[in-house]
Amino acid sequence: MLIKRPADIRESEITPEGLYLDRRKFIGTSGQAVIAAAGASLLGACDASAETQQKEELTPLEDVIGYNNFYEFGTGKDDPAKNAKNFRVRPWTVVVDGHVAKPATYNLEDLVRPMKIEERVYRMRCVEAWSMVIPWQGFALRDLINRVRPTSRAKYVSFTTLNDPQRMPGLRYPVLDWPYREGLRMDEAMHPLTILSTGLYGKSLLGQNGAPIRLVVPWKYGFKGIKSIVRISFVETQPQTSWNKSAPNEYGFYANVNPEVDHPRWSQARERRIGEWLRRPTLPYNGYADQVAGLYRGMDLRRNF
Ligand code: MTE
């Protein structure tokens, strides 16, 4: 896989949006960028066999940036695009604390500069039964974890979103217990599919998608993908998460895509790929089972939903 840092990527090298929009891409269940049509330097090497590949089209950019869930900017699907238009993300700091050898408050640039930015084309499945295929840019969360060196007491990673009502008008309404929080078990956080994303479609993230840095965990429902992160804490016990706290019977801590466990108010067996008419069957772990099912061996996934 070809890897570049943001500072090393010249504007002329970034895949023009037109190419993204025109071309069919292959996404392999390896989860790495496996892009069929050559032509740009962000291409990944094809390492998934033909059988494991599935031809899927990228979701058009206008849907990726126009149909969002980001309650800090409003609860309507088009609110984040409208209300995050002028969202200021510089300067931005991320606190890394808890059970780590190297706790620190990083300027975003210092946090991201040493990391290997890659493109990952992932299927994304929202708990509301719609899905997209998105070309993310980001780096493996485990590379950051290895850098800050958690101690043996760190069993989970907890993430927190910015909590600034001046910049995020949705925070004035108590729709969730702010700030937005999410969490992963350490082995989920260390899994190579788990990334912190700083961009999509070859450009920096826009506010509505979680600028300047957000989590992407492709085998879990989208709500695990916490946006606009300001704190990453290494903790001993399972952390509180916003959705689990607001409706524990509807949103579990694990939130693995599981078509056999219905949401109490709707089925999770099928999904609507944004841009398509017919619903398609939802795949266990969103199609990444061969890579992640082992993390949950022995767990009752109806109870740990
Ligand atoms: N992160 C924060 N801070 N606030 C949110 O409301 N919504 C989640 C997740 N991350 C949310 C969030 C939900 S429900 C989904 S489906 C995804 O973001 C949507 O990400 P996208 O809009 O980039 O597709």
XYZ file of C-alpha atoms and ligand atoms in Angstrom:
329
model
C 0.000 0.000 0.000
C 1.376 3.399 -0.922
C 1.525 5.650 2.059
C 1.935 9.397 2.242
C 1.681 12.025 4.883
C -0.553 15.027 4.287
C 2.411 17.366 4.089
C 4.023 15.131 1.436
C 1.005 15.037 -0.830
C 1.004 17.712 -3.452
C -2.340 19.049 -4.609
C -1.610 17.714 -8.100
C -1.159 14.197 -6.763
C -4.523 13.916 -5.079
C -7.073 11.960 -7.045
C -9.317 14.485 -8.716
C -12.880 14.248 -7.526
C -14.045 13.503 -11.065
C -12.074 10.283 -11.038
C -13.606 9.245 -7.772
C -17.040 10.077 -9.011
C -16.709 8.266 -12.329
C -15.014 5.085 -11.430
C -16.171 1.834 -10.052
C -13.954 0.737 -7.240
C -13.417 -2.645 -5.727
C -13.453 -2.890 -2.027
C -11.916 -6.012 -0.657
C -12.925 -7.475 2.638
C -9.321 -6.906 3.621
C -10.605 -3.387 4.201
C -7.557 -1.861 2.621
C -7.906 0.421 -0.309
C -8.181 -1.855 -3.299
C -8.890 0.445 -6.124
C -9.478 -0.987 -9.545
C -8.874 1.929 -11.834
C -5.322 3.197 -11.729
C -4.313 6.783 -12.226
C -3.428 8.438 -8.978
C -0.821 8.128 -6.308
C -3.205 7.319 -3.476
C -3.912 3.924 -4.966
C -3.564 0.924 -2.724
C -2.056 -2.371 -3.720
C -4.500 -5.158 -4.422
C -3.963 -7.825 -1.835
C -7.384 -9.404 -1.627
C -8.174 -12.366 -3.841
C -10.749 -11.967 -6.594
C -13.218 -14.155 -4.696
C -13.186 -11.966 -1.614
C -13.682 -8.804 -3.592
C -17.049 -7.329 -4.144
C -17.752 -4.721 -6.730
C -19.300 -1.713 -5.093
C -19.595 1.843 -6.193
C -18.502 4.741 -4.082
C -21.323 6.818 -2.682
C -21.363 10.164 -4.523
C -19.488 12.892 -2.680
C -22.583 15.082 -2.520
C -24.370 12.442 -0.428
C -21.351 11.811 1.799
C -21.158 15.512 2.657
C -24.869 16.313 2.451
C -26.624 13.490 4.328
C -25.151 13.343 7.815
C -25.706 12.569 11.443
C -23.905 15.060 13.669
C -26.295 16.139 16.379
C -24.005 18.901 17.638
C -25.025 20.654 14.407
C -28.711 19.695 14.461
C -30.730 16.509 14.177
C -31.875 16.833 10.541
C -29.840 15.031 7.878
C -29.060 18.295 6.102
C -28.461 20.350 9.268
C -24.755 19.460 9.675
C -23.867 20.629 6.145
C -25.691 23.913 6.757
C -24.643 24.562 10.340
C -21.041 23.361 10.115
C -20.240 25.455 7.076
C -17.985 27.820 9.006
C -16.859 25.395 11.693
C -13.411 26.535 12.813
C -10.985 23.633 13.313
C -7.669 25.444 13.652
C -6.159 25.550 16.179
C -7.270 22.120 17.428
C -5.879 20.120 20.306
C -6.374 16.494 21.280
C -5.744 15.400 24.863
C -4.364 11.873 25.271
C -4.578 10.787 28.889
C -5.420 7.999 31.318
C -3.292 4.872 31.613
C -0.560 5.780 29.125
C 3.176 6.195 29.476
C 3.076 9.384 27.418
C 0.009 11.500 28.244
C 0.036 14.737 26.284
C -1.999 17.516 24.780
C -1.221 17.493 21.078
C -1.749 20.167 18.511
C -3.534 18.322 15.744
C -0.619 18.854 13.374
C 1.817 17.280 15.842
C -0.487 14.343 16.390
C -0.999 13.654 12.685
C 2.424 14.518 11.186
C 4.240 11.306 12.183
C 1.356 9.053 11.154
C 1.130 7.124 7.887
C -1.907 8.428 6.042
C -3.542 5.841 3.793
C -6.712 5.636 1.808
C -9.286 3.098 2.989
C -12.475 2.475 1.068
C -14.985 1.233 3.634
C -18.623 0.237 3.631
C -20.398 2.230 6.334
C -23.684 1.040 7.859
C -25.823 3.384 9.943
C -28.061 1.931 12.643
C -30.920 3.695 10.820
C -30.559 1.044 8.046
C -28.879 3.106 5.359
C -25.338 2.673 4.125
C -22.603 4.289 2.062
C -19.201 3.387 0.604
C -16.648 6.063 1.444
C -12.987 6.540 0.502
C -11.443 7.730 3.760
C -7.977 9.068 4.375
C -6.581 8.327 7.769
C -4.188 6.327 9.859
C -4.457 3.188 11.931
C -5.514 4.038 15.477
C -3.154 1.309 16.675
C -0.180 3.291 15.360
C -1.152 6.166 17.634
C -1.779 3.782 20.529
C 1.676 2.277 20.096
C 3.133 5.778 20.094
C 1.555 6.815 23.405
C 2.202 3.419 25.031
C -0.774 2.440 27.204
C -0.014 0.637 30.436
C -1.391 -2.805 31.295
C -4.254 -1.124 33.163
C -5.678 0.287 29.920
C -8.527 -2.017 28.884
C -10.676 0.402 26.883
C -10.268 3.612 24.907
C -12.749 6.419 25.463
C -13.253 9.244 22.940
C -14.858 12.654 23.479
C -16.130 15.230 20.967
C -15.675 18.982 21.248
C -18.288 20.573 23.512
C -18.473 24.205 22.398
C -22.011 25.603 22.000
C -20.575 28.734 20.382
C -19.342 26.680 17.461
C -21.864 23.824 17.591
C -25.423 25.163 17.794
C -26.994 21.740 18.382
C -25.347 21.588 21.814
C -27.953 24.065 23.052
C -30.551 21.291 22.898
C -30.404 18.393 25.348
C -30.962 15.668 22.742
C -27.988 13.710 24.089
C -25.946 13.919 27.257
C -23.146 16.158 25.934
C -20.319 15.936 25.220
C -20.721 13.104 22.733
C -18.710 10.085 23.904
C -17.758 6.739 22.425
C -15.562 3.845 23.402
C -13.819 0.738 22.138
C -12.338 -2.258 23.872
C -8.551 -2.223 23.515
C -8.435 -5.098 21.007
C -11.060 -3.351 18.849
C -9.050 -0.149 18.996
C -5.883 -2.055 18.031
C -7.533 -3.815 15.092
C -5.926 -2.762 11.807
C -9.294 -1.823 10.269
C -9.868 0.853 12.934
C -8.711 4.252 11.749
C -8.698 7.864 12.770
C -9.721 9.762 9.658
C -8.663 13.256 8.652
C -10.106 13.313 5.148
C -12.334 11.731 2.539
C -12.410 11.759 -1.238
C -8.842 13.104 -1.177
C -9.693 16.268 0.754
C -9.617 17.326 4.396
C -12.765 16.427 6.306
C -15.556 18.966 6.228
C -17.235 19.930 9.483
C -20.270 17.756 8.833
C -18.123 14.615 8.561
C -16.245 15.246 11.796
C -13.416 17.637 10.992
C -10.631 17.711 11.798
C -10.358 14.137 13.110
C -12.880 11.343 13.663
C -13.040 7.635 14.296
C -14.025 5.094 11.615
C -14.797 1.482 12.615
C -16.275 -0.183 9.529
C -17.751 -3.326 11.132
C -19.824 -1.346 13.624
C -22.877 0.838 13.232
C -21.959 4.370 12.224
C -22.680 5.893 15.603
C -19.414 4.419 16.948
C -17.601 6.742 14.516
C -17.284 9.691 16.861
C -16.545 13.013 15.174
C -14.427 16.075 15.967
C -12.450 14.321 18.700
C -10.767 16.374 21.425
C -9.905 13.684 23.967
C -8.700 10.084 23.805
C -8.515 8.441 27.228
C -7.160 5.023 28.155
C -9.322 3.588 30.904
C -9.716 0.460 32.951
C -13.482 -0.054 32.819
C -15.996 0.063 29.978
C -16.558 3.755 29.302
C -19.877 5.543 29.103
C -21.053 6.161 25.537
C -23.623 8.761 24.530
C -26.062 6.524 22.654
C -25.864 3.696 25.136
C -26.574 6.159 27.926
C -29.501 7.784 26.139
C -31.241 4.508 25.137
C -29.500 1.416 26.536
C -32.125 -0.958 25.106
C -31.584 0.428 21.593
C -27.844 1.099 21.363
C -25.391 -1.317 22.906
C -21.766 -0.625 23.709
C -20.528 -3.058 21.037
C -22.814 -1.929 18.210
C -21.501 -4.598 15.841
C -23.498 -4.717 12.645
C -25.674 -7.771 13.275
C -28.606 -8.366 10.915
C -30.011 -10.919 13.374
C -30.499 -8.432 16.187
C -33.266 -6.000 15.355
C -33.324 -2.501 16.683
C -36.378 -2.473 19.012
C -38.170 -0.188 16.560
C -37.076 -1.614 13.172
C -35.413 -4.544 11.441
C -31.673 -4.572 10.811
C -31.891 -7.371 8.221
C -31.687 -5.075 5.202
C -30.289 -1.690 4.349
C -30.719 1.044 1.770
C -27.473 1.944 0.063
C -27.743 5.686 -0.460
C -28.371 6.235 -4.164
C -30.052 2.844 -4.718
C -33.743 1.986 -4.776
C -33.850 -1.604 -3.645
C -32.779 -2.585 -0.184
C -29.934 -5.060 0.061
C -29.348 -7.661 2.774
C -27.155 -6.464 5.614
C -24.021 -8.542 6.126
C -22.823 -9.646 9.573
C -20.117 -7.271 10.783
C -20.966 -5.210 7.724
C -19.049 -7.659 5.522
C -15.866 -7.659 7.598
C -16.625 -10.859 9.552
C -13.605 -12.767 8.289
C -11.375 -10.146 9.853
C -13.177 -9.239 13.074
C -15.481 -12.080 14.168
C -12.611 -13.553 16.197
C -12.653 -10.533 18.495
C -16.046 -11.628 19.809
C -15.598 -15.398 19.994
C -17.445 -16.756 23.007
C -19.533 -13.622 23.519
C -23.313 -13.702 23.337
C -23.881 -11.044 20.688
C -27.607 -10.868 21.373
C -26.846 -9.701 24.877
C -23.721 -7.754 23.934
C -25.373 -6.007 20.981
N -20.263 12.016 16.360
C -20.733 13.065 17.044
N -19.876 13.785 17.781
N -22.042 13.413 17.040
C -22.967 12.685 16.332
O -24.152 13.028 16.352
N -23.373 10.754 14.883
C -22.926 9.374 14.628
C -21.486 9.326 14.111
N -20.647 10.215 14.886
C -22.508 11.556 15.599
C -21.117 11.261 15.607
C -23.796 8.679 13.692
S -25.338 8.258 14.290
C -23.414 8.341 12.434
S -24.396 7.342 11.447
C -22.129 8.805 11.870
O -21.464 9.710 12.745
C -22.381 9.496 10.548
O -21.173 9.902 9.956
P -21.224 10.692 8.562
O -22.218 11.790 8.706
O -19.822 11.199 8.310
O -21.648 9.679 7.521
